JSON list of C-alpha atoms in Angstrom, two decimals:
[
{"chain": "A", "resi": 89, "resn": "MET", "atom": "CA", "xyz": [108.13, 111.27, 127.73]},
{"chain": "A", "resi": 90, "resn": "SER", "atom": "CA", "xyz": [109.90, 108.11, 126.67]},
{"chain": "A", "resi": 91, "resn": "ASP", "atom": "CA", "xyz": [112.00, 109.63, 123.88]},
{"chain": "A", "resi": 92, "resn": "SER", "atom": "CA", "xyz": [113.71, 112.93, 124.62]},
{"chain": "A", "resi": 93, "resn": "SER", "atom": "CA", "xyz": [114.55, 113.43, 120.94]},
{"chain": "A", "resi": 94, "resn": "LEU", "atom": "CA", "xyz": [110.88, 113.55, 119.90]},
{"chain": "A", "resi": 95, "resn": "ALA", "atom": "CA", "xyz": [108.36, 116.13, 121.17]},
{"chain": "A", "resi": 96, "resn": "LEU", "atom": "CA", "xyz": [104.93, 114.51, 121.18]},
{"chain": "A", "resi": 97, "resn": "SER", "atom": "CA", "xyz": [101.35, 115.60, 121.54]},
{"chain": "A", "resi": 98, "resn": "PRO", "atom": "CA", "xyz": [100.37, 114.33, 125.01]},
{"chain": "A", "resi": 99, "resn": "LEU", "atom": "CA", "xyz": [98.37, 111.25, 125.92]},
{"chain": "A", "resi": 100, "resn": "PRO", "atom": "CA", "xyz": [95.60, 111.53, 128.54]},
{"chain": "A", "resi": 101, "resn": "ALA", "atom": "CA", "xyz": [96.80, 111.29, 132.13]},
{"chain": "A", "resi": 102, "resn": "GLY", "atom": "CA", "xyz": [96.06, 108.27, 134.30]},
{"chain": "A", "resi": 103, "resn": "LEU", "atom": "CA", "xyz": [95.53, 105.71, 131.54]},
{"chain": "A", "resi": 104, "resn": "SER", "atom": "CA", "xyz": [94.56, 102.27, 132.80]},
{"chain": "A", "resi": 105, "resn": "LEU", "atom": "CA", "xyz": [94.12, 100.76, 129.32]},
{"chain": "A", "resi": 106, "resn": "ARG", "atom": "CA", "xyz": [91.28, 98.59, 130.60]},
{"chain": "A", "resi": 107, "resn": "GLU", "atom": "CA", "xyz": [89.31, 100.53, 128.00]},
{"chain": "A", "resi": 108, "resn": "PRO", "atom": "CA", "xyz": [90.75, 100.78, 124.47]},
{"chain": "A", "resi": 109, "resn": "LEU", "atom": "CA", "xyz": [93.05, 103.70, 123.74]},
{"chain": "A", "resi": 110, "resn": "LEU", "atom": "CA", "xyz": [92.78, 105.00, 120.17]},
{"chain": "A", "resi": 111, "resn": "VAL", "atom": "CA", "xyz": [95.42, 107.35, 118.76]},
{"chain": "A", "resi": 112, "resn": "HIS", "atom": "CA", "xyz": [95.79, 108.81, 115.29]},
{"chain": "A", "resi": 113, "resn": "GLY", "atom": "CA", "xyz": [98.35, 110.75, 113.27]},
{"chain": "A", "resi": 114, "resn": "THR", "atom": "CA", "xyz": [99.62, 111.17, 109.75]},
{"chain": "A", "resi": 115, "resn": "VAL", "atom": "CA", "xyz": [101.97, 109.17, 107.58]},
{"chain": "A", "resi": 116, "resn": "GLU", "atom": "CA", "xyz": [103.77, 112.41, 106.70]},
{"chain": "A", "resi": 117, "resn": "ALA", "atom": "CA", "xyz": [104.52, 113.42, 110.30]},
{"chain": "A", "resi": 118, "resn": "TRP", "atom": "CA", "xyz": [105.72, 110.00, 111.42]},
{"chain": "A", "resi": 119, "resn": "ALA", "atom": "CA", "xyz": [107.69, 109.39, 108.22]},
{"chain": "A", "resi": 120, "resn": "ARG", "atom": "CA", "xyz": [109.54, 112.69, 108.67]},
{"chain": "A", "resi": 121, "resn": "ALA", "atom": "CA", "xyz": [110.32, 111.73, 112.26]},
{"chain": "A", "resi": 122, "resn": "ALA", "atom": "CA", "xyz": [111.60, 108.33, 111.08]},
{"chain": "A", "resi": 123, "resn": "GLU", "atom": "CA", "xyz": [113.71, 109.91, 108.35]},
{"chain": "A", "resi": 124, "resn": "SER", "atom": "CA", "xyz": [115.38, 112.19, 110.92]},
{"chain": "A", "resi": 125, "resn": "ARG", "atom": "CA", "xyz": [116.78, 109.13, 112.70]},
{"chain": "A", "resi": 126, "resn": "PRO", "atom": "CA", "xyz": [120.06, 107.40, 111.78]},
{"chain": "A", "resi": 127, "resn": "GLY", "atom": "CA", "xyz": [118.28, 104.54, 110.00]},
{"chain": "A", "resi": 128, "resn": "PRO", "atom": "CA", "xyz": [115.48, 102.00, 110.27]},
{"chain": "A", "resi": 129, "resn": "HIS", "atom": "CA", "xyz": [115.17, 99.82, 113.35]},
{"chain": "A", "resi": 130, "resn": "PRO", "atom": "CA", "xyz": [117.29, 96.67, 112.85]},
{"chain": "A", "resi": 131, "resn": "GLU", "atom": "CA", "xyz": [114.17, 94.49, 113.13]},
{"chain": "A", "resi": 132, "resn": "ASP", "atom": "CA", "xyz": [112.58, 96.36, 110.21]},
{"chain": "A", "resi": 133, "resn": "GLU", "atom": "CA", "xyz": [115.41, 96.27, 107.67]},
{"chain": "A", "resi": 134, "resn": "ALA", "atom": "CA", "xyz": [114.56, 92.96, 105.97]},
{"chain": "A", "resi": 135, "resn": "ARG", "atom": "CA", "xyz": [110.85, 93.75, 105.71]},
{"chain": "A", "resi": 136, "resn": "LEU", "atom": "CA", "xyz": [111.62, 97.24, 104.40]},
{"chain": "A", "resi": 137, "resn": "ARG", "atom": "CA", "xyz": [113.82, 95.81, 101.63]},
{"chain": "A", "resi": 138, "resn": "SER", "atom": "CA", "xyz": [110.99, 93.50, 100.55]},
{"chain": "A", "resi": 139, "resn": "LEU", "atom": "CA", "xyz": [108.47, 96.31, 100.07]},
{"chain": "A", "resi": 140, "resn": "HIS", "atom": "CA", "xyz": [107.88, 97.86, 96.64]},
{"chain": "A", "resi": 141, "resn": "GLY", "atom": "CA", "xyz": [107.12, 101.52, 96.08]},
{"chain": "A", "resi": 142, "resn": "ALA", "atom": "CA", "xyz": [108.34, 104.58, 97.95]},
{"chain": "A", "resi": 143, "resn": "GLY", "atom": "CA", "xyz": [104.88, 105.28, 99.35]},
{"chain": "A", "resi": 144, "resn": "THR", "atom": "CA", "xyz": [104.54, 101.78, 100.81]},
{"chain": "A", "resi": 145, "resn": "ARG", "atom": "CA", "xyz": [107.99, 101.93, 102.39]},
{"chain": "A", "resi": 146, "resn": "ARG", "atom": "CA", "xyz": [107.31, 105.41, 103.82]},
{"chain": "A", "resi": 147, "resn": "ARG", "atom": "CA", "xyz": [104.02, 104.26, 105.37]},
{"chain": "A", "resi": 148, "resn": "PHE", "atom": "CA", "xyz": [105.78, 101.21, 106.84]},
{"chain": "A", "resi": 149, "resn": "VAL", "atom": "CA", "xyz": [108.51, 103.20, 108.62]},
{"chain": "A", "resi": 150, "resn": "ALA", "atom": "CA", "xyz": [105.92, 105.74, 109.78]},
{"chain": "A", "resi": 151, "resn": "SER", "atom": "CA", "xyz": [103.62, 103.12, 111.27]},
{"chain": "A", "resi": 152, "resn": "ARG", "atom": "CA", "xyz": [106.47, 101.22, 112.95]},
{"chain": "A", "resi": 153, "resn": "LEU", "atom": "CA", "xyz": [107.78, 104.37, 114.61]},
{"chain": "A", "resi": 154, "resn": "LEU", "atom": "CA", "xyz": [104.29, 105.35, 115.76]},
{"chain": "A", "resi": 155, "resn": "LEU", "atom": "CA", "xyz": [103.82, 101.92, 117.35]},
{"chain": "A", "resi": 156, "resn": "ARG", "atom": "CA", "xyz": [107.23, 101.89, 119.03]},
{"chain": "A", "resi": 157, "resn": "VAL", "atom": "CA", "xyz": [106.85, 105.43, 120.39]},
{"chain": "A", "resi": 158, "resn": "LEU", "atom": "CA", "xyz": [103.29, 104.76, 121.56]},
{"chain": "A", "resi": 159, "resn": "LEU", "atom": "CA", "xyz": [104.14, 101.50, 123.32]},
{"chain": "A", "resi": 160, "resn": "GLY", "atom": "CA", "xyz": [107.36, 102.94, 124.72]},
{"chain": "A", "resi": 161, "resn": "THR", "atom": "CA", "xyz": [105.47, 105.93, 126.10]},
{"chain": "A", "resi": 162, "resn": "LEU", "atom": "CA", "xyz": [102.84, 103.70, 127.71]},
{"chain": "A", "resi": 163, "resn": "VAL", "atom": "CA", "xyz": [105.40, 101.50, 129.51]},
{"chain": "A", "resi": 164, "resn": "GLY", "atom": "CA", "xyz": [107.98, 104.22, 130.21]},
{"chain": "A", "resi": 165, "resn": "GLY", "atom": "CA", "xyz": [110.64, 102.84, 127.86]},
{"chain": "A", "resi": 166, "resn": "ARG", "atom": "CA", "xyz": [112.54, 104.04, 124.82]},
{"chain": "A", "resi": 167, "resn": "PRO", "atom": "CA", "xyz": [111.10, 103.28, 121.36]},
{"chain": "A", "resi": 168, "resn": "GLU", "atom": "CA", "xyz": [114.33, 101.60, 120.25]},
{"chain": "A", "resi": 169, "resn": "GLY", "atom": "CA", "xyz": [113.82, 99.01, 122.97]},
{"chain": "A", "resi": 170, "resn": "VAL", "atom": "CA", "xyz": [110.34, 97.99, 121.81]},
{"chain": "A", "resi": 171, "resn": "ARG", "atom": "CA", "xyz": [110.57, 94.77, 119.82]},
{"chain": "A", "resi": 172, "resn": "LEU", "atom": "CA", "xyz": [107.85, 94.16, 117.23]},
{"chain": "A", "resi": 173, "resn": "SER", "atom": "CA", "xyz": [107.12, 90.84, 115.61]},
{"chain": "A", "resi": 174, "resn": "ARG", "atom": "CA", "xyz": [104.37, 89.22, 113.52]},
{"chain": "A", "resi": 175, "resn": "THR", "atom": "CA", "xyz": [102.37, 86.03, 113.80]},
{"chain": "A", "resi": 176, "resn": "VAL", "atom": "CA", "xyz": [102.33, 83.57, 110.90]},
{"chain": "A", "resi": 177, "resn": "TRP", "atom": "CA", "xyz": [99.22, 85.40, 109.65]},
{"chain": "A", "resi": 178, "resn": "GLY", "atom": "CA", "xyz": [100.90, 88.79, 109.86]},
{"chain": "A", "resi": 179, "resn": "ARG", "atom": "CA", "xyz": [99.36, 90.15, 113.05]},
{"chain": "A", "resi": 180, "resn": "PRO", "atom": "CA", "xyz": [101.81, 92.48, 114.83]},
{"chain": "A", "resi": 181, "resn": "TYR", "atom": "CA", "xyz": [102.64, 92.01, 118.51]},
{"chain": "A", "resi": 182, "resn": "ALA", "atom": "CA", "xyz": [105.30, 93.06, 121.01]},
{"chain": "A", "resi": 183, "resn": "PRO", "atom": "CA", "xyz": [106.89, 89.88, 122.46]},
{"chain": "A", "resi": 184, "resn": "ASP", "atom": "CA", "xyz": [108.28, 91.68, 125.51]},
{"chain": "A", "resi": 185, "resn": "LEU", "atom": "CA", "xyz": [104.93, 93.33, 126.36]},
{"chain": "A", "resi": 186, "resn": "PRO", "atom": "CA", "xyz": [102.50, 90.39, 126.61]},
{"chain": "A", "resi": 187, "resn": "GLY", "atom": "CA", "xyz": [100.01, 92.38, 128.72]},
{"chain": "A", "resi": 188, "resn": "LEU", "atom": "CA", "xyz": [99.43, 94.92, 125.93]},
{"chain": "A", "resi": 189, "resn": "ASP", "atom": "CA", "xyz": [97.62, 94.16, 122.71]},
{"chain": "A", "resi": 190, "resn": "PHE", "atom": "CA", "xyz": [97.49, 96.57, 119.79]},
{"chain": "A", "resi": 191, "resn": "SER", "atom": "CA", "xyz": [96.27, 96.97, 116.24]},
{"chain": "A", "resi": 192, "resn": "LEU", "atom": "CA", "xyz": [97.01, 99.37, 113.38]},
{"chain": "A", "resi": 193, "resn": "SER", "atom": "CA", "xyz": [95.10, 100.66, 110.36]},
{"chain": "A", "resi": 194, "resn": "HIS", "atom": "CA", "xyz": [95.45, 103.35, 107.72]},
{"chain": "A", "resi": 195, "resn": "THR", "atom": "CA", "xyz": [93.57, 104.93, 104.88]},
{"chain": "A", "resi": 196, "resn": "GLY", "atom": "CA", "xyz": [95.47, 107.33, 102.66]},
{"chain": "A", "resi": 197, "resn": "SER", "atom": "CA", "xyz": [97.72, 109.41, 104.91]},
{"chain": "A", "resi": 198, "resn": "PHE", "atom": "CA", "xyz": [95.62, 108.72, 108.03]},
{"chain": "A", "resi": 199, "resn": "LEU", "atom": "CA", "xyz": [97.22, 106.37, 110.58]},
{"chain": "A", "resi": 200, "resn": "VAL", "atom": "CA", "xyz": [95.42, 104.96, 113.61]},
{"chain": "A", "resi": 201, "resn": "ALA", "atom": "CA", "xyz": [96.50, 102.59, 116.37]},
{"chain": "A", "resi": 202, "resn": "ALA", "atom": "CA", "xyz": [94.50, 101.02, 119.19]},
{"chain": "A", "resi": 203, "resn": "VAL", "atom": "CA", "xyz": [95.84, 99.52, 122.44]},
{"chain": "A", "resi": 204, "resn": "VAL", "atom": "CA", "xyz": [94.23, 97.59, 125.29]},
{"chain": "A", "resi": 205, "resn": "ARG", "atom": "CA", "xyz": [95.54, 95.79, 128.37]},
{"chain": "A", "resi": 206, "resn": "ASP", "atom": "CA", "xyz": [94.59, 92.17, 129.15]},
{"chain": "A", "resi": 207, "resn": "GLY", "atom": "CA", "xyz": [92.57, 91.61, 126.01]},
{"chain": "A", "resi": 208, "resn": "ARG", "atom": "CA", "xyz": [92.63, 91.48, 122.23]},
{"chain": "A", "resi": 209, "resn": "ILE", "atom": "CA", "xyz": [91.92, 94.45, 119.99]},
{"chain": "A", "resi": 210, "resn": "GLY", "atom": "CA", "xyz": [91.41, 95.30, 116.34]},
{"chain": "A", "resi": 211, "resn": "VAL", "atom": "CA", "xyz": [90.96, 98.61, 114.54]},
{"chain": "A", "resi": 212, "resn": "ASP", "atom": "CA", "xyz": [89.93, 99.48, 111.01]},
{"chain": "A", "resi": 213, "resn": "ALA", "atom": "CA", "xyz": [89.74, 102.84, 109.22]},
{"chain": "A", "resi": 214, "resn": "GLU", "atom": "CA", "xyz": [87.94, 103.58, 105.96]},
{"chain": "A", "resi": 215, "resn": "ARG", "atom": "CA", "xyz": [87.04, 106.80, 104.17]},
{"chain": "A", "resi": 216, "resn": "SER", "atom": "CA", "xyz": [83.39, 107.73, 104.62]},
{"chain": "A", "resi": 217, "resn": "GLY", "atom": "CA", "xyz": [81.06, 107.96, 101.65]},
{"chain": "A", "resi": 218, "resn": "ARG", "atom": "CA", "xyz": [81.95, 104.66, 99.99]},
{"chain": "A", "resi": 219, "resn": "VAL", "atom": "CA", "xyz": [79.23, 102.86, 98.05]},
{"chain": "A", "resi": 220, "resn": "MET", "atom": "CA", "xyz": [78.91, 99.55, 99.89]},
{"chain": "A", "resi": 221, "resn": "SER", "atom": "CA", "xyz": [75.68, 98.01, 98.64]},
{"chain": "A", "resi": 222, "resn": "VAL", "atom": "CA", "xyz": [77.51, 95.98, 95.98]},
{"chain": "A", "resi": 223, "resn": "LEU", "atom": "CA", "xyz": [79.43, 94.26, 98.80]},
{"chain": "A", "resi": 224, "resn": "GLU", "atom": "CA", "xyz": [76.44, 93.54, 101.02]},
{"chain": "A", "resi": 225, "resn": "HIS", "atom": "CA", "xyz": [76.39, 89.83, 100.15]},
{"chain": "A", "resi": 226, "resn": "ARG", "atom": "CA", "xyz": [80.05, 89.59, 101.23]},
{"chain": "A", "resi": 227, "resn": "ILE", "atom": "CA", "xyz": [79.54, 91.47, 104.50]},
{"chain": "A", "resi": 228, "resn": "CYS", "atom": "CA", "xyz": [76.23, 90.44, 106.03]},
{"chain": "A", "resi": 229, "resn": "THR", "atom": "CA", "xyz": [74.83, 87.35, 107.66]},
{"chain": "A", "resi": 230, "resn": "PRO", "atom": "CA", "xyz": [71.16, 86.56, 106.89]},
{"chain": "A", "resi": 231, "resn": "TYR", "atom": "CA", "xyz": [70.28, 88.00, 110.31]},
{"chain": "A", "resi": 232, "resn": "GLU", "atom": "CA", "xyz": [72.04, 91.28, 109.50]},
{"chain": "A", "resi": 233, "resn": "ARG", "atom": "CA", "xyz": [70.39, 91.56, 106.07]},
{"chain": "A", "resi": 234, "resn": "ALA", "atom": "CA", "xyz": [67.00, 91.00, 107.69]},
{"chain": "A", "resi": 235, "resn": "ALA", "atom": "CA", "xyz": [67.77, 93.74, 110.21]},
{"chain": "A", "resi": 236, "resn": "PHE", "atom": "CA", "xyz": [68.57, 96.17, 107.37]},
{"chain": "A", "resi": 237, "resn": "ALA", "atom": "CA", "xyz": [65.29, 95.25, 105.69]},
{"chain": "A", "resi": 238, "resn": "THR", "atom": "CA", "xyz": [63.35, 95.86, 108.91]},
{"chain": "A", "resi": 239, "resn": "ARG", "atom": "CA", "xyz": [64.88, 99.32, 109.22]},
{"chain": "A", "resi": 240, "resn": "VAL", "atom": "CA", "xyz": [63.98, 100.07, 105.58]},
{"chain": "A", "resi": 241, "resn": "LEU", "atom": "CA", "xyz": [67.47, 101.42, 104.93]},
{"chain": "A", "resi": 242, "resn": "SER", "atom": "CA", "xyz": [68.32, 102.36, 101.36]},
{"chain": "A", "resi": 243, "resn": "GLY", "atom": "CA", "xyz": [70.68, 104.56, 99.36]},
{"chain": "A", "resi": 244, "resn": "ALA", "atom": "CA", "xyz": [73.27, 106.57, 101.29]},
{"chain": "A", "resi": 245, "resn": "GLY", "atom": "CA", "xyz": [71.83, 105.54, 104.66]},
{"chain": "A", "resi": 246, "resn": "ARG", "atom": "CA", "xyz": [72.28, 101.86, 103.83]},
{"chain": "A", "resi": 247, "resn": "ASP", "atom": "CA", "xyz": [75.81, 102.50, 102.56]},
{"chain": "A", "resi": 248, "resn": "ARG", "atom": "CA", "xyz": [76.71, 104.26, 105.84]},
{"chain": "A", "resi": 249, "resn": "GLU", "atom": "CA", "xyz": [75.48, 101.35, 107.94]},
{"chain": "A", "resi": 250, "resn": "LEU", "atom": "CA", "xyz": [77.17, 98.79, 105.70]},
{"chain": "A", "resi": 251, "resn": "LEU", "atom": "CA", "xyz": [80.46, 100.67, 105.95]},
{"chain": "A", "resi": 252, "resn": "ARG", "atom": "CA", "xyz": [80.12, 100.81, 109.74]},
{"chain": "A", "resi": 253, "resn": "LEU", "atom": "CA", "xyz": [79.45, 97.07, 109.84]},
{"chain": "A", "resi": 254, "resn": "TRP", "atom": "CA", "xyz": [82.34, 96.37, 107.45]},
{"chain": "A", "resi": 255, "resn": "THR", "atom": "CA", "xyz": [84.83, 98.30, 109.61]},
{"chain": "A", "resi": 256, "resn": "LEU", "atom": "CA", "xyz": [83.59, 96.60, 112.79]},
{"chain": "A", "resi": 257, "resn": "LYS", "atom": "CA", "xyz": [83.90, 93.17, 111.21]},
{"chain": "A", "resi": 258, "resn": "GLU", "atom": "CA", "xyz": [87.35, 93.86, 109.78]},
{"chain": "A", "resi": 259, "resn": "ALA", "atom": "CA", "xyz": [88.42, 95.12, 113.22]},
{"chain": "A", "resi": 260, "resn": "TYR", "atom": "CA", "xyz": [87.08, 91.87, 114.73]},
{"chain": "A", "resi": 261, "resn": "THR", "atom": "CA", "xyz": [89.08, 89.75, 112.29]},
{"chain": "A", "resi": 262, "resn": "LYS", "atom": "CA", "xyz": [92.18, 91.74, 113.22]},
{"chain": "A", "resi": 263, "resn": "ALA", "atom": "CA", "xyz": [91.51, 91.03, 116.90]},
{"chain": "A", "resi": 264, "resn": "LEU", "atom": "CA", "xyz": [91.11, 87.35, 116.00]},
{"chain": "A", "resi": 265, "resn": "GLY", "atom": "CA", "xyz": [94.45, 87.47, 114.22]},
{"chain": "A", "resi": 266, "resn": "THR", "atom": "CA", "xyz": [93.08, 86.01, 111.00]},
{"chain": "A", "resi": 267, "resn": "GLY", "atom": "CA", "xyz": [92.37, 89.17, 109.06]},
{"chain": "A", "resi": 268, "resn": "LEU", "atom": "CA", "xyz": [89.86, 88.71, 106.26]},
{"chain": "A", "resi": 269, "resn": "ARG", "atom": "CA", "xyz": [90.73, 85.02, 105.98]},
{"chain": "A", "resi": 270, "resn": "GLN", "atom": "CA", "xyz": [87.70, 84.90, 108.29]},
{"chain": "A", "resi": 271, "resn": "ALA", "atom": "CA", "xyz": [84.98, 85.98, 105.86]},
{"chain": "A", "resi": 272, "resn": "PRO", "atom": "CA", "xyz": [82.84, 88.85, 107.25]},
{"chain": "A", "resi": 273, "resn": "ARG", "atom": "CA", "xyz": [79.58, 87.14, 106.31]},
{"chain": "A", "resi": 274, "resn": "SER", "atom": "CA", "xyz": [80.60, 84.01, 108.25]},
{"chain": "A", "resi": 275, "resn": "PHE", "atom": "CA", "xyz": [80.00, 85.61, 111.66]},
{"chain": "A", "resi": 276, "resn": "GLY", "atom": "CA", "xyz": [77.78, 88.17, 113.35]},
{"chain": "A", "resi": 277, "resn": "LEU", "atom": "CA", "xyz": [78.57, 90.72, 116.03]},
{"chain": "A", "resi": 278, "resn": "ASP", "atom": "CA", "xyz": [75.07, 90.81, 117.54]},
{"chain": "A", "resi": 279, "resn": "ASP", "atom": "CA", "xyz": [74.72, 88.27, 120.36]},
{"chain": "A", "resi": 280, "resn": "ASP", "atom": "CA", "xyz": [71.31, 87.31, 118.93]},
{"chain": "A", "resi": 281, "resn": "ASP", "atom": "CA", "xyz": [72.71, 86.40, 115.51]},
{"chain": "A", "resi": 282, "resn": "PRO", "atom": "CA", "xyz": [72.30, 82.61, 115.17]},
{"chain": "A", "resi": 283, "resn": "VAL", "atom": "CA", "xyz": [75.46, 82.38, 113.03]},
{"chain": "A", "resi": 284, "resn": "GLY", "atom": "CA", "xyz": [77.53, 83.25, 116.10]},
{"chain": "A", "resi": 285, "resn": "ARG", "atom": "CA", "xyz": [81.15, 84.38, 115.99]},
{"chain": "A", "resi": 286, "resn": "PRO", "atom": "CA", "xyz": [84.63, 82.96, 116.64]},
{"chain": "A", "resi": 287, "resn": "VAL", "atom": "CA", "xyz": [85.83, 83.38, 120.23]},
{"chain": "A", "resi": 288, "resn": "LEU", "atom": "CA", "xyz": [88.54, 85.94, 120.89]},
{"chain": "A", "resi": 289, "resn": "ARG", "atom": "CA", "xyz": [91.48, 84.48, 122.80]},
{"chain": "A", "resi": 290, "resn": "ASP", "atom": "CA", "xyz": [94.52, 85.97, 124.48]},
{"chain": "A", "resi": 291, "resn": "SER", "atom": "CA", "xyz": [98.09, 85.16, 123.53]},
{"chain": "A", "resi": 292, "resn": "ASP", "atom": "CA", "xyz": [97.98, 82.01, 125.72]},
{"chain": "A", "resi": 293, "resn": "GLY", "atom": "CA", "xyz": [94.87, 80.72, 123.95]},
{"chain": "A", "resi": 294, "resn": "THR", "atom": "CA", "xyz": [92.53, 81.47, 126.88]},
{"chain": "A", "resi": 295, "resn": "ALA", "atom": "CA", "xyz": [89.03, 82.56, 125.84]},
{"chain": "A", "resi": 296, "resn": "LEU", "atom": "CA", "xyz": [88.27, 86.18, 126.69]},
{"chain": "A", "resi": 297, "resn": "THR", "atom": "CA", "xyz": [84.91, 86.06, 128.45]},
{"chain": "A", "resi": 298, "resn": "GLY", "atom": "CA", "xyz": [84.82, 89.52, 130.00]},
{"chain": "A", "resi": 299, "resn": "GLY", "atom": "CA", "xyz": [82.72, 91.09, 127.28]},
{"chain": "A", "resi": 300, "resn": "LEU", "atom": "CA", "xyz": [83.15, 92.83, 123.95]},
{"chain": "A", "resi": 301, "resn": "THR", "atom": "CA", "xyz": [83.68, 96.54, 123.34]},
{"chain": "A", "resi": 302, "resn": "THR", "atom": "CA", "xyz": [82.60, 97.83, 119.91]},
{"chain": "A", "resi": 303, "resn": "VAL", "atom": "CA", "xyz": [82.72, 101.49, 119.02]},
{"chain": "A", "resi": 304, "resn": "THR", "atom": "CA", "xyz": [82.78, 103.51, 115.80]},
{"chain": "A", "resi": 305, "resn": "HIS", "atom": "CA", "xyz": [84.02, 107.09, 115.45]},
{"chain": "A", "resi": 306, "resn": "THR", "atom": "CA", "xyz": [83.46, 109.40, 112.49]},
{"chain": "A", "resi": 307, "resn": "MET", "atom": "CA", "xyz": [86.46, 111.69, 112.29]},
{"chain": "A", "resi": 308, "resn": "PRO", "atom": "CA", "xyz": [87.00, 114.74, 110.08]},
{"chain": "A", "resi": 309, "resn": "TRP", "atom": "CA", "xyz": [89.83, 114.20, 107.63]},
{"chain": "A", "resi": 310, "resn": "GLY", "atom": "CA", "xyz": [90.64, 116.40, 104.64]},
{"chain": "A", "resi": 311, "resn": "PRO", "atom": "CA", "xyz": [88.00, 117.31, 102.06]},
{"chain": "A", "resi": 312, "resn": "GLY", "atom": "CA", "xyz": [84.85, 115.23, 102.03]},
{"chain": "A", "resi": 313, "resn": "ALA", "atom": "CA", "xyz": [83.04, 113.21, 104.66]},
{"chain": "A", "resi": 314, "resn": "GLY", "atom": "CA", "xyz": [86.04, 112.16, 106.75]},
{"chain": "A", "resi": 315, "resn": "VAL", "atom": "CA", "xyz": [87.11, 108.76, 108.07]},
{"chain": "A", "resi": 316, "resn": "LEU", "atom": "CA", "xyz": [85.15, 106.02, 109.83]},
{"chain": "A", "resi": 317, "resn": "VAL", "atom": "CA", "xyz": [87.21, 104.28, 112.54]},
{"chain": "A", "resi": 318, "resn": "SER", "atom": "CA", "xyz": [85.92, 101.17, 114.32]},
{"chain": "A", "resi": 319, "resn": "VAL", "atom": "CA", "xyz": [87.47, 99.41, 117.30]},
{"chain": "A", "resi": 320, "resn": "VAL", "atom": "CA", "xyz": [86.60, 95.97, 118.66]},
{"chain": "A", "resi": 321, "resn": "ALA", "atom": "CA", "xyz": [88.15, 94.71, 121.90]},
{"chain": "A", "resi": 322, "resn": "GLY", "atom": "CA", "xyz": [87.64, 91.47, 123.81]},
{"chain": "A", "resi": 323, "resn": "HIS", "atom": "CA", "xyz": [88.37, 91.62, 127.54]},
{"chain": "A", "resi": 324, "resn": "ARG", "atom": "CA", "xyz": [89.64, 89.17, 130.14]},
{"chain": "A", "resi": 325, "resn": "SER", "atom": "CA", "xyz": [87.34, 90.76, 132.74]},
{"chain": "A", "resi": 326, "resn": "SER", "atom": "CA", "xyz": [84.41, 93.15, 132.40]},
{"chain": "A", "resi": 327, "resn": "PRO", "atom": "CA", "xyz": [85.51, 96.72, 131.62]},
{"chain": "A", "resi": 328, "resn": "THR", "atom": "CA", "xyz": [84.24, 99.61, 133.71]},
{"chain": "A", "resi": 329, "resn": "PRO", "atom": "CA", "xyz": [80.92, 100.86, 132.31]},
{"chain": "A", "resi": 330, "resn": "GLY", "atom": "CA", "xyz": [80.97, 104.36, 130.87]},
{"chain": "A", "resi": 331, "resn": "PRO", "atom": "CA", "xyz": [81.28, 106.37, 127.67]},
{"chain": "A", "resi": 332, "resn": "SER", "atom": "CA", "xyz": [83.86, 105.29, 125.13]},
{"chain": "A", "resi": 333, "resn": "ARG", "atom": "CA", "xyz": [87.18, 107.13, 125.18]},
{"chain": "A", "resi": 334, "resn": "GLU", "atom": "CA", "xyz": [87.56, 109.65, 122.37]},
{"chain": "A", "resi": 335, "resn": "PRO", "atom": "CA", "xyz": [90.40, 109.24, 119.84]},
{"chain": "A", "resi": 336, "resn": "VAL", "atom": "CA", "xyz": [93.60, 111.13, 120.68]},
{"chain": "A", "resi": 337, "resn": "ARG", "atom": "CA", "xyz": [95.87, 112.90, 118.22]},
{"chain": "A", "resi": 338, "resn": "PHE", "atom": "CA", "xyz": [99.37, 111.54, 118.74]},
{"chain": "A", "resi": 339, "resn": "GLU", "atom": "CA", "xyz": [102.29, 112.62, 116.62]},
{"chain": "A", "resi": 340, "resn": "PRO", "atom": "CA", "xyz": [105.44, 114.77, 116.67]},
{"chain": "A", "resi": 341, "resn": "VAL", "atom": "CA", "xyz": [104.41, 118.28, 117.66]},
{"chain": "A", "resi": 342, "resn": "SER", "atom": "CA", "xyz": [106.93, 119.82, 115.27]},
{"chain": "A", "resi": 343, "resn": "SER", "atom": "CA", "xyz": [104.95, 118.41, 112.32]},
{"chain": "A", "resi": 344, "resn": "ARG", "atom": "CA", "xyz": [101.98, 120.71, 112.87]}
]
């Protein structure tokens, strides 16, 4: 354990991180853990002062502590020693850990982070059950709309598939580093889509040609249909074939 002051739910043993690691927790648990510390991390103070609303500030300190504890645990260091920065487009990265790439998302009190080694990764979380058909023209390429028509999807079934596609595309834009400045309908994730997609590159600008991992998990969360979580990762070399790794609960044990 990298931080003796914080008892954590364990991560799987023998992680190589060639395949994406997905962990989740709650804003409440990580915010309480952050509030039990002497103060915010020095790197976070200016950003924290700029945020409006107690809920926004609480989610910020919760997510930053989750990331620092997660990365510190993975490399065997203390969370306080994990430096976090942002690109000009707001994508977070750890300048002292160039081999690890990570992404963060939230919906309500649900927090999720994804990490991969030697690649680029994005994650997006959305509550299930959203009506998405009104956004179809903003999400889909012509190829994707034709595929929906071929499958004769309508109603709730169409909304489910559109939400899955939306989360995958938002995760891809996070891996790109652009966020939704790259319009979802401007690229396709299917290799056969003639629109194509922007190439994922590592921090040095080298194209990642080892393949693309895309996976979506439906996770129970509170009342209702739960949360849809999608992860997209581009790899420097081909990952080992096999089933996708299941999401891991990761938060202070004392919060349960």
